[in-house]
PDB file of C-alpha atoms in Angstrom:
ATOM      1  CA  UNK K  34     276.316 -10.503  97.680  1.00 49.00           C
ATOM      2  CA  UNK K  35     279.032  -8.130  97.308  1.00 52.00           C
ATOM      3  CA  UNK K  36     280.989  -9.399 100.183  1.00 44.00           C
ATOM      4  CA  UNK K  37     281.316 -12.892  98.872  1.00 42.00           C
ATOM      5  CA  UNK K  38     282.489 -11.862  95.312  1.00 52.00           C
ATOM      6  CA  UNK K  39     285.071 -10.009  96.843  1.00 50.00           C
ATOM      7  CA  UNK K  40     285.738 -13.267  99.479  1.00 47.00           C
ATOM      8  CA  UNK K  41     286.145 -15.421  96.639  1.00 49.00           C
ATOM      9  CA  UNK K  42     287.428 -13.422  93.808  1.00 53.00           C
ATOM     10  CA  UNK K  43     284.081 -13.280  91.971  1.00 55.00           C
ATOM     11  CA  UNK K  44     283.888 -10.396  89.323  1.00 59.00           C
ATOM     12  CA  UNK K  45     280.789  -7.958  89.353  1.00 61.00           C
ATOM     13  CA  UNK K  46     279.033  -7.689  86.272  1.00 61.00           C
ATOM     14  CA  UNK K  47     279.852  -4.164  84.773  1.00 75.00           C
ATOM     15  CA  UNK K  48     276.469  -2.292  84.145  1.00 78.00           C
ATOM     16  CA  UNK K  49     277.239  -2.286  80.405  1.00 80.00           C
ATOM     17  CA  UNK K  50     277.487  -5.846  80.497  1.00 81.00           C
ATOM     18  CA  UNK K  51     274.366  -6.380  82.336  1.00 83.00           C
ATOM     19  CA  UNK K  52     272.581  -4.050  79.779  1.00 83.00           C
ATOM     20  CA  UNK K  53     274.063  -6.118  76.742  1.00 86.00           C
ATOM     21  CA  UNK K  54     272.854  -9.202  78.559  1.00 88.00           C
ATOM     22  CA  UNK K  55     269.187  -7.675  79.154  1.00 91.00           C
ATOM     23  CA  UNK K  56     268.991  -6.375  75.509  1.00 90.00           C
ATOM     24  CA  UNK K  57     269.821  -9.768  73.939  1.00 92.00           C
ATOM     25  CA  UNK K  58     267.360 -11.355  76.309  1.00 94.00           C
ATOM     26  CA  UNK K  59     264.717  -8.808  74.827  1.00 94.00           C
ATOM     27  CA  UNK K  60     265.595  -9.274  71.341  1.00 95.00           C
ATOM     28  CA  UNK K  61     265.244 -13.267  71.842  1.00 95.00           C
ATOM     29  CA  UNK K  62     261.892 -12.428  73.553  1.00 95.00           C
ATOM     30  CA  UNK K  63     260.600 -10.157  70.601  1.00 96.00           C
ATOM     31  CA  UNK K  64     261.922 -12.557  67.925  1.00 95.00           C
ATOM     32  CA  UNK K  65     260.067 -15.535  69.827  1.00 95.00           C
ATOM     33  CA  UNK K  66     256.898 -13.733  70.242  1.00 96.00           C
ATOM     34  CA  UNK K  67     257.013 -12.339  66.721  1.00 96.00           C
ATOM     35  CA  UNK K  68     257.556 -15.313  64.914  1.00 96.00           C
ATOM     36  CA  UNK K  69     254.880 -17.088  67.196  1.00 96.00           C
ATOM     37  CA  UNK K  70     252.336 -14.195  66.096  1.00 96.00           C
ATOM     38  CA  UNK K  71     253.267 -14.432  62.469  1.00 96.00           C
ATOM     39  CA  UNK K  72     252.645 -18.546  62.317  1.00 95.00           C
ATOM     40  CA  UNK K  73     249.392 -17.939  63.666  1.00 95.00           C
ATOM     41  CA  UNK K  74     248.133 -14.950  61.846  1.00 94.00           C
ATOM     42  CA  UNK K  75     248.697 -12.222  63.975  1.00 96.00           C
ATOM     43  CA  UNK K  76     250.506  -9.904  61.677  1.00 96.00           C
ATOM     44  CA  UNK K  77     250.106  -6.644  63.229  1.00 96.00           C
ATOM     45  CA  UNK K  78     251.528  -7.926  66.772  1.00 96.00           C
ATOM     46  CA  UNK K  79     254.284  -9.726  64.878  1.00 97.00           C
ATOM     47  CA  UNK K  80     255.369  -6.443  63.079  1.00 97.00           C
ATOM     48  CA  UNK K  81     255.489  -4.670  66.403  1.00 97.00           C
ATOM     49  CA  UNK K  82     257.626  -7.339  68.093  1.00 97.00           C
ATOM     50  CA  UNK K  83     259.869  -7.408  64.850  1.00 97.00           C
ATOM     51  CA  UNK K  84     260.162  -3.701  64.904  1.00 96.00           C
ATOM     52  CA  UNK K  85     261.255  -3.197  68.336  1.00 96.00           C
ATOM     53  CA  UNK K  86     263.822  -6.306  67.862  1.00 96.00           C
ATOM     54  CA  UNK K  87     265.396  -4.461  64.846  1.00 95.00           C
ATOM     55  CA  UNK K  88     265.313  -1.142  67.358  1.00 94.00           C
ATOM     56  CA  UNK K  89     267.526  -3.277  69.255  1.00 94.00           C
ATOM     57  CA  UNK K  90     269.931  -4.764  66.662  1.00 94.00           C
ATOM     58  CA  UNK K  91     270.527  -5.349  62.933  1.00 95.00           C
ATOM     59  CA  UNK K  92     269.440  -8.712  62.123  1.00 96.00           C
ATOM     60  CA  UNK K  93     268.524  -9.991  58.585  1.00 96.00           C
ATOM     61  CA  UNK K  94     266.387 -13.120  59.788  1.00 96.00           C
ATOM     62  CA  UNK K  95     264.279 -10.499  61.500  1.00 96.00           C
ATOM     63  CA  UNK K  96     264.091  -8.281  58.263  1.00 96.00           C
ATOM     64  CA  UNK K  97     262.516 -11.535  56.462  1.00 96.00           C
ATOM     65  CA  UNK K  98     260.114 -12.110  59.145  1.00 97.00           C
ATOM     66  CA  UNK K  99     259.240  -8.713  59.046  1.00 97.00           C
ATOM     67  CA  UNK K 100     258.635  -8.696  55.223  1.00 97.00           C
ATOM     68  CA  UNK K 101     256.389 -11.525  55.368  1.00 96.00           C
ATOM     69  CA  UNK K 102     254.526  -9.903  58.071  1.00 97.00           C
ATOM     70  CA  UNK K 103     253.983  -6.808  56.216  1.00 97.00           C
ATOM     71  CA  UNK K 104     253.018  -8.936  53.403  1.00 95.00           C
ATOM     72  CA  UNK K 105     250.231 -10.780  55.439  1.00 95.00           C
ATOM     73  CA  UNK K 106     249.185  -7.084  56.621  1.00 96.00           C
ATOM     74  CA  UNK K 107     248.683  -5.859  53.009  1.00 95.00           C
ATOM     75  CA  UNK K 108     251.527  -3.547  53.692  1.00 97.00           C
ATOM     76  CA  UNK K 109     253.211  -3.943  50.417  1.00 97.00           C
ATOM     77  CA  UNK K 110     255.623  -0.925  50.319  1.00 97.00           C
ATOM     78  CA  UNK K 111     256.834  -1.695  53.772  1.00 97.00           C
ATOM     79  CA  UNK K 112     257.397  -5.233  52.804  1.00 97.00           C
ATOM     80  CA  UNK K 113     259.240  -4.326  49.630  1.00 97.00           C
ATOM     81  CA  UNK K 114     261.748  -1.908  51.655  1.00 97.00           C
ATOM     82  CA  UNK K 115     262.382  -4.713  54.066  1.00 97.00           C
ATOM     83  CA  UNK K 116     263.495  -7.021  51.026  1.00 97.00           C
ATOM     84  CA  UNK K 117     265.406  -3.869  49.704  1.00 97.00           C
ATOM     85  CA  UNK K 118     267.222  -3.834  52.719  1.00 97.00           C
ATOM     86  CA  UNK K 119     268.000  -7.787  52.365  1.00 97.00           C
ATOM     87  CA  UNK K 120     268.961  -7.181  48.716  1.00 97.00           C
ATOM     88  CA  UNK K 121     271.613  -4.503  49.971  1.00 97.00           C
ATOM     89  CA  UNK K 122     273.027  -6.858  52.648  1.00 96.00           C
ATOM     90  CA  UNK K 123     272.875 -10.023  50.457  1.00 96.00           C
ATOM     91  CA  UNK K 124     273.208  -8.900  46.615  1.00 96.00           C
ATOM     92  CA  UNK K 125     274.242 -12.460  45.442  1.00 96.00           C
ATOM     93  CA  UNK K 126     271.115 -13.825  46.919  1.00 97.00           C
ATOM     94  CA  UNK K 127     268.906 -14.221  43.914  1.00 97.00           C
ATOM     95  CA  UNK K 128     265.806 -15.400  45.890  1.00 96.00           C
ATOM     96  CA  UNK K 129     265.533 -11.935  47.819  1.00 97.00           C
ATOM     97  CA  UNK K 130     264.951 -10.552  43.959  1.00 97.00           C
ATOM     98  CA  UNK K 131     262.512 -13.170  43.451  1.00 97.00           C
ATOM     99  CA  UNK K 132     260.544 -12.031  46.417  1.00 96.00           C
ATOM    100  CA  UNK K 133     261.206  -8.382  45.585  1.00 97.00           C
ATOM    101  CA  UNK K 134     259.411  -9.161  41.914  1.00 98.00           C
ATOM    102  CA  UNK K 135     256.580 -11.098  43.409  1.00 97.00           C
ATOM    103  CA  UNK K 136     255.960  -8.384  45.902  1.00 97.00           C
ATOM    104  CA  UNK K 137     256.219  -5.459  43.168  1.00 98.00           C
ATOM    105  CA  UNK K 138     253.686  -7.763  41.079  1.00 97.00           C
ATOM    106  CA  UNK K 139     251.113  -7.207  43.828  1.00 97.00           C
ATOM    107  CA  UNK K 140     251.742  -3.468  44.110  1.00 97.00           C
ATOM    108  CA  UNK K 141     251.288  -3.360  39.939  1.00 97.00           C
ATOM    109  CA  UNK K 142     254.532  -1.590  39.989  1.00 98.00           C
ATOM    110  CA  UNK K 143     255.912  -3.333  36.779  1.00 98.00           C
ATOM    111  CA  UNK K 144     259.065  -0.734  36.602  1.00 98.00           C
ATOM    112  CA  UNK K 145     260.275  -2.329  39.965  1.00 98.00           C
ATOM    113  CA  UNK K 146     259.364  -5.737  39.253  1.00 98.00           C
ATOM    114  CA  UNK K 147     261.558  -5.864  36.097  1.00 98.00           C
ATOM    115  CA  UNK K 148     264.336  -4.302  37.588  1.00 98.00           C
ATOM    116  CA  UNK K 149     264.015  -6.796  40.443  1.00 98.00           C
ATOM    117  CA  UNK K 150     263.998  -9.625  37.649  1.00 98.00           C
ATOM    118  CA  UNK K 151     266.897  -7.972  35.786  1.00 97.00           C
ATOM    119  CA  UNK K 152     269.076  -8.330  38.977  1.00 97.00           C
ATOM    120  CA  UNK K 153     267.945 -11.716  39.722  1.00 98.00           C
ATOM    121  CA  UNK K 154     269.160 -12.638  36.087  1.00 97.00           C
ATOM    122  CA  UNK K 155     272.670 -11.256  36.507  1.00 97.00           C
ATOM    123  CA  UNK K 156     273.041 -13.800  39.332  1.00 97.00           C
ATOM    124  CA  UNK K 157     271.803 -16.601  37.064  1.00 97.00           C
ATOM    125  CA  UNK K 158     270.249 -16.196  33.714  1.00 96.00           C
ATOM    126  CA  UNK K 159     268.875 -19.707  33.306  1.00 97.00           C
ATOM    127  CA  UNK K 160     266.397 -19.434  36.477  1.00 97.00           C
ATOM    128  CA  UNK K 161     263.133 -20.198  34.763  1.00 98.00           C
ATOM    129  CA  UNK K 162     261.029 -19.217  37.364  1.00 97.00           C
ATOM    130  CA  UNK K 163     262.513 -15.566  36.914  1.00 98.00           C
ATOM    131  CA  UNK K 164     262.159 -15.476  33.253  1.00 98.00           C
ATOM    132  CA  UNK K 165     258.396 -15.935  33.707  1.00 98.00           C
ATOM    133  CA  UNK K 166     258.309 -13.210  36.254  1.00 98.00           C
ATOM    134  CA  UNK K 167     259.884 -10.970  33.952  1.00 98.00           C
ATOM    135  CA  UNK K 168     257.598 -11.910  31.120  1.00 98.00           C
ATOM    136  CA  UNK K 169     254.630 -11.028  33.746  1.00 98.00           C
ATOM    137  CA  UNK K 170     256.546  -7.891  34.134  1.00 98.00           C
ATOM    138  CA  UNK K 171     256.304  -6.962  30.227  1.00 98.00           C
ATOM    139  CA  UNK K 172     252.817  -7.918  30.328  1.00 98.00           C
ATOM    140  CA  UNK K 173     252.138  -5.274  32.672  1.00 97.00           C
ATOM    141  CA  UNK K 174     253.913  -2.945  30.465  1.00 97.00           C
ATOM    142  CA  UNK K 175     251.842  -3.961  27.798  1.00 97.00           C
ATOM    143  CA  UNK K 176     254.907  -5.485  25.608  1.00 97.00           C
ATOM    144  CA  UNK K 177     253.718  -8.812  24.903  1.00 97.00           C
ATOM    145  CA  UNK K 178     256.005  -9.680  21.950  1.00 97.00           C
ATOM    146  CA  UNK K 179     259.136  -9.771  24.221  1.00 98.00           C
ATOM    147  CA  UNK K 180     256.463 -11.568  26.863  1.00 98.00           C
ATOM    148  CA  UNK K 181     255.867 -14.369  24.573  1.00 98.00           C
ATOM    149  CA  UNK K 182     259.557 -14.813  23.777  1.00 98.00           C
ATOM    150  CA  UNK K 183     260.769 -14.817  27.565  1.00 98.00           C
ATOM    151  CA  UNK K 184     257.955 -17.270  28.187  1.00 98.00           C
ATOM    152  CA  UNK K 185     259.126 -19.422  25.076  1.00 98.00           C
ATOM    153  CA  UNK K 186     262.551 -19.076  26.741  1.00 98.00           C
ATOM    154  CA  UNK K 187     261.114 -20.207  30.475  1.00 98.00           C
ATOM    155  CA  UNK K 188     259.753 -23.308  28.673  1.00 98.00           C
ATOM    156  CA  UNK K 189     262.928 -24.165  26.737  1.00 98.00           C
ATOM    157  CA  UNK K 190     264.712 -24.015  30.498  1.00 98.00           C
ATOM    158  CA  UNK K 191     262.032 -25.999  31.808  1.00 97.00           C
ATOM    159  CA  UNK K 192     260.018 -28.065  29.557  1.00 97.00           C
ATOM    160  CA  UNK K 193     257.210 -28.968  31.847  1.00 96.00           C
ATOM    161  CA  UNK K 194     256.540 -25.293  33.112  1.00 97.00           C
ATOM    162  CA  UNK K 195     252.726 -25.467  33.018  1.00 97.00           C
ATOM    163  CA  UNK K 196     252.160 -21.948  34.350  1.00 97.00           C
ATOM    164  CA  UNK K 197     254.356 -20.727  31.187  1.00 98.00           C
ATOM    165  CA  UNK K 198     252.554 -22.713  28.638  1.00 98.00           C
ATOM    166  CA  UNK K 199     249.334 -21.083  30.214  1.00 98.00           C
ATOM    167  CA  UNK K 200     250.307 -17.433  30.520  1.00 98.00           C
ATOM    168  CA  UNK K 201     251.992 -18.013  26.951  1.00 98.00           C
ATOM    169  CA  UNK K 202     248.681 -19.043  25.526  1.00 98.00           C
ATOM    170  CA  UNK K 203     246.486 -16.569  27.132  1.00 98.00           C
ATOM    171  CA  UNK K 204     248.938 -13.878  25.802  1.00 98.00           C
ATOM    172  CA  UNK K 205     248.932 -15.366  22.342  1.00 98.00           C
ATOM    173  CA  UNK K 206     244.976 -15.588  22.309  1.00 98.00           C
ATOM    174  CA  UNK K 207     244.870 -11.901  23.186  1.00 97.00           C
ATOM    175  CA  UNK K 208     247.274 -10.970  20.389  1.00 97.00           C
ATOM    176  CA  UNK K 209     245.052 -12.865  18.029  1.00 97.00           C
ATOM    177  CA  UNK K 210     248.037 -15.574  17.321  1.00 98.00           C
ATOM    178  CA  UNK K 211     245.198 -18.456  17.714  1.00 98.00           C
ATOM    179  CA  UNK K 212     246.800 -21.415  16.176  1.00 97.00           C
ATOM    180  CA  UNK K 213     249.940 -20.834  18.565  1.00 98.00           C
ATOM    181  CA  UNK K 214     247.677 -20.483  21.437  1.00 98.00           C
ATOM    182  CA  UNK K 215     245.833 -23.551  20.457  1.00 98.00           C
ATOM    183  CA  UNK K 216     249.023 -25.283  20.773  1.00 98.00           C
ATOM    184  CA  UNK K 217     249.589 -24.270  24.074  1.00 98.00           C
ATOM    185  CA  UNK K 218     245.965 -25.058  24.834  1.00 98.00           C
ATOM    186  CA  UNK K 219     246.474 -28.487  23.557  1.00 97.00           C
ATOM    187  CA  UNK K 220     249.573 -29.448  25.552  1.00 98.00           C
ATOM    188  CA  UNK K 221     248.095 -28.396  28.548  1.00 97.00           C
ATOM    189  CA  UNK K 222     244.894 -30.292  28.050  1.00 97.00           C
ATOM    190  CA  UNK K 223     247.181 -33.168  27.274  1.00 97.00           C
ATOM    191  CA  UNK K 224     249.200 -32.808  30.439  1.00 97.00           C
ATOM    192  CA  UNK K 225     246.619 -31.348  32.761  1.00 95.00           C
ATOM    193  CA  UNK K 226     243.141 -32.553  31.572  1.00 93.00           C
ATOM    194  CA  UNK K 227     241.658 -31.666  35.009  1.00 92.00           C
ATOM    195  CA  UNK K 228     242.694 -28.062  34.777  1.00 95.00           C
ATOM    196  CA  UNK K 229     239.807 -25.343  34.458  1.00 96.00           C
ATOM    197  CA  UNK K 230     242.417 -22.779  33.507  1.00 97.00           C
ATOM    198  CA  UNK K 231     243.235 -25.130  30.690  1.00 97.00           C
ATOM    199  CA  UNK K 232     239.926 -26.261  29.618  1.00 97.00           C
ATOM    200  CA  UNK K 233     239.123 -22.274  29.660  1.00 98.00           C
ATOM    201  CA  UNK K 234     241.857 -21.631  27.413  1.00 98.00           C
ATOM    202  CA  UNK K 235     240.871 -24.210  24.773  1.00 98.00           C
ATOM    203  CA  UNK K 236     236.996 -23.129  24.944  1.00 98.00           C
ATOM    204  CA  UNK K 237     238.190 -19.403  24.162  1.00 98.00           C
ATOM    205  CA  UNK K 238     240.207 -20.717  21.579  1.00 98.00           C
ATOM    206  CA  UNK K 239     237.484 -22.402  19.903  1.00 98.00           C
ATOM    207  CA  UNK K 240     235.617 -19.079  20.329  1.00 98.00           C
ATOM    208  CA  UNK K 241     238.343 -16.970  18.634  1.00 97.00           C
ATOM    209  CA  UNK K 242     238.293 -19.719  15.631  1.00 97.00           C
ATOM    210  CA  UNK K 243     234.532 -19.374  15.455  1.00 96.00           C
ATOM    211  CA  UNK K 244     233.871 -22.899  16.573  1.00 97.00           C
ATOM    212  CA  UNK K 245     230.914 -22.144  18.980  1.00 97.00           C
ATOM    213  CA  UNK K 246     229.507 -25.457  19.316  1.00 97.00           C
ATOM    214  CA  UNK K 247     233.226 -26.771  20.133  1.00 97.00           C
ATOM    215  CA  UNK K 248     233.547 -24.068  22.729  1.00 98.00           C
ATOM    216  CA  UNK K 249     230.070 -24.521  24.160  1.00 97.00           C
ATOM    217  CA  UNK K 250     231.169 -27.928  24.766  1.00 97.00           C
ATOM    218  CA  UNK K 251     234.490 -27.111  26.492  1.00 97.00           C
ATOM    219  CA  UNK K 252     232.700 -24.315  28.758  1.00 98.00           C
ATOM    220  CA  UNK K 253     230.811 -27.264  30.099  1.00 97.00           C
ATOM    221  CA  UNK K 254     233.972 -29.096  31.029  1.00 97.00           C
ATOM    222  CA  UNK K 255     235.016 -26.274  32.576  1.00 97.00           C
ATOM    223  CA  UNK K 256     231.751 -26.119  34.700  1.00 97.00           C
ATOM    224  CA  UNK K 257     232.272 -29.689  35.555  1.00 96.00           C
ATOM    225  CA  UNK K 258     235.430 -29.198  37.219  1.00 95.00           C
ATOM    226  CA  UNK K 259     234.367 -26.156  38.811  1.00 95.00           C
ATOM    227  CA  UNK K 260     230.489 -25.445  39.059  1.00 95.00           C
ATOM    228  CA  UNK K 261     231.378 -21.965  40.715  1.00 95.00           C
ATOM    229  CA  UNK K 262     233.404 -20.602  37.551  1.00 96.00           C
ATOM    230  CA  UNK K 263     231.351 -17.313  36.643  1.00 95.00           C
ATOM    231  CA  UNK K 264     233.507 -16.763  33.791  1.00 96.00           C
ATOM    232  CA  UNK K 265     232.951 -20.085  32.057  1.00 97.00           C
ATOM    233  CA  UNK K 266     229.010 -19.479  32.473  1.00 97.00           C
ATOM    234  CA  UNK K 267     228.928 -16.280  31.246  1.00 97.00           C
ATOM    235  CA  UNK K 268     231.106 -16.839  28.155  1.00 97.00           C
ATOM    236  CA  UNK K 269     228.782 -19.874  27.678  1.00 97.00           C
ATOM    237  CA  UNK K 270     225.778 -17.850  27.798  1.00 97.00           C
ATOM    238  CA  UNK K 271     226.836 -15.642  25.397  1.00 97.00           C
ATOM    239  CA  UNK K 272     228.067 -18.324  23.025  1.00 97.00           C
ATOM    240  CA  UNK K 273     224.657 -20.402  23.399  1.00 97.00           C
ATOM    241  CA  UNK K 274     222.888 -16.980  22.600  1.00 97.00           C
ATOM    242  CA  UNK K 275     224.804 -16.600  19.633  1.00 95.00           C
ATOM    243  CA  UNK K 276     223.786 -19.618  18.482  1.00 96.00           C
ATOM    244  CA  UNK K 277     219.863 -18.709  18.833  1.00 96.00           C
ATOM    245  CA  UNK K 278     219.864 -20.839  22.370  1.00 97.00           C
ATOM    246  CA  UNK K 279     218.389 -17.945  24.073  1.00 96.00           C
ATOM    247  CA  UNK K 280     216.828 -19.603  26.808  1.00 96.00           C
ATOM    248  CA  UNK K 281     219.928 -21.805  28.492  1.00 97.00           C
ATOM    249  CA  UNK K 282     222.245 -18.626  27.331  1.00 97.00           C
ATOM    250  CA  UNK K 283     220.307 -16.211  29.571  1.00 97.00           C
ATOM    251  CA  UNK K 284     220.055 -19.065  32.235  1.00 97.00           C
ATOM    252  CA  UNK K 285     223.579 -19.091  32.107  1.00 97.00           C
ATOM    253  CA  UNK K 286     224.060 -15.244  32.420  1.00 97.00           C
ATOM    254  CA  UNK K 287     221.841 -14.796  34.987  1.00 96.00           C
ATOM    255  CA  UNK K 288     223.881 -17.736  37.203  1.00 95.00           C
ATOM    256  CA  UNK K 289     227.162 -15.997  36.345  1.00 95.00           C
ATOM    257  CA  UNK K 290     225.761 -12.877  37.914  1.00 94.00           C
ATOM    258  CA  UNK K 291     224.753 -14.496  41.012  1.00 93.00           C
ATOM    259  CA  UNK K 292     228.071 -16.311  41.261  1.00 92.00           C
ATOM    260  CA  UNK K 293     229.914 -13.117  40.478  1.00 89.00           C
ATOM    261  CA  UNK K 294     227.650 -11.268  43.162  1.00 87.00           C
ATOM    262  CA  UNK K 295     228.405 -13.768  45.929  1.00 84.00           C
ATOM    263  CA  UNK K 296     232.109 -14.017  45.069  1.00 79.00           C
ATOM    264  CA  UNK K 297     232.788 -10.370  45.101  1.00 76.00           C
ATOM    265  CA  UNK K 298     231.586 -10.272  49.028  1.00 65.00           C
ATOM    266  CA  UNK K 299     234.683 -12.159  49.912  1.00 64.00           C
ATOM    267  CA  UNK K 300     236.984 -11.088  47.014  1.00 61.00           C
ATOM    268  CA  UNK K 301     239.201  -8.720  49.247  1.00 54.00           C
ATOM    269  CA  UNK K 302     240.414 -11.392  51.666  1.00 55.00           C
ATOM    270  CA  UNK K 303     240.618 -14.173  48.866  1.00 55.00           C
ATOM    271  CA  UNK K 304     243.037 -11.804  46.733  1.00 56.00           C
ATOM    272  CA  UNK K 305     245.194 -10.994  49.658  1.00 55.00           C
ATOM    273  CA  UNK K 306     245.314 -14.631  50.339  1.00 57.00           C
ATOM    274  CA  UNK K 307     246.570 -15.544  46.960  1.00 58.00           C
ATOM    275  CA  UNK K 308     249.240 -12.600  46.960  1.00 56.00           C
ATOM    276  CA  UNK K 309     250.754 -13.838  50.095  1.00 59.00           C
ATOM    277  CA  UNK K 310     250.630 -17.571  48.349  1.00 59.00           C
ATOM    278  CA  UNK K 311     252.362 -15.831  45.122  1.00 57.00           C
ATOM    279  CA  UNK K 312     254.691 -13.824  46.985  1.00 55.00           C
ATOM    280  CA  UNK K 313     255.954 -16.950  48.986  1.00 55.00           C
ATOM    281  CA  UNK K 314     255.732 -19.645  46.257  1.00 52.00           C
ATOM    282  CA  UNK K 315     259.041 -21.376  46.236  1.00 46.00           C
ATOM    283  CA  UNK K 316     260.501 -18.571  47.684  1.00 46.00           C
ATOM    284  CA  UNK K 317     262.585 -18.966  50.731  1.00 47.00           C
ATOM    285  CA  UNK K 318     265.534 -16.210  50.589  1.00 44.00           C
ATOM    286  CA  UNK K 319     267.204 -16.671  54.025  1.00 43.00           C
ATOM    287  CA  UNK K 320     266.154 -20.669  54.256  1.00 42.00           C
ATOM    288  CA  UNK K 321     263.461 -19.944  57.265  1.00 40.00           C
TER     289      UNK K 321
END
């Protein structure tokens, strides 16, 4: 081979060039295998692939994939670390900070969550989703007044923001702002009549007002929408007992306990799935 290269003026590949080409090939293979593993639910293998790929060279796309894999593996601090590196490389990418806020929320680190939201708002202070997340951080800190103010601002920016209406209504109800909570519940009922969360909020508002019969009726609507809502059975049971209907009330409480027991068996997997959905809901920092 060297003879023909010498004869025809060919250039022999240098060792460093050969090494670089081999590294590029290995990087591409690791990236491909990692993405395939991530999409098929093999998060642990994906993490190994992406980690080895980053050992070959720095790549923001791989770090984004690695953060996704870490979330799916319930390695939240590791996911946050990758997102932090992304934010340092792309300080003007608001969606990276949104993702960081979501991951911090899953870790129940409301200080880190608020910090990520503040940095996101410095980029664009009119993003209703960021303000909504900031409100959740405030609730985590027990600062309900600021939370309600932020949720109101989010609704002003996005008038059809159903999640913000629901969280504001729930927060107002906890603060004994019953009439204001009722307004949020009515908005939700009018716009999302099949929402079990909206129906449950309305039932709780009626209970707070002392309108027990109306509350029982709405708990029934929640159960019609979702026959496995243990909270609705439990609260309706308590309401029925309060009205003297002990028989039906105790049946509701018994069934609520049975549902809760069954649901707790799969709670960990369901919680992780919900965490992943929350973290990636409408968030795609690098356009992947």
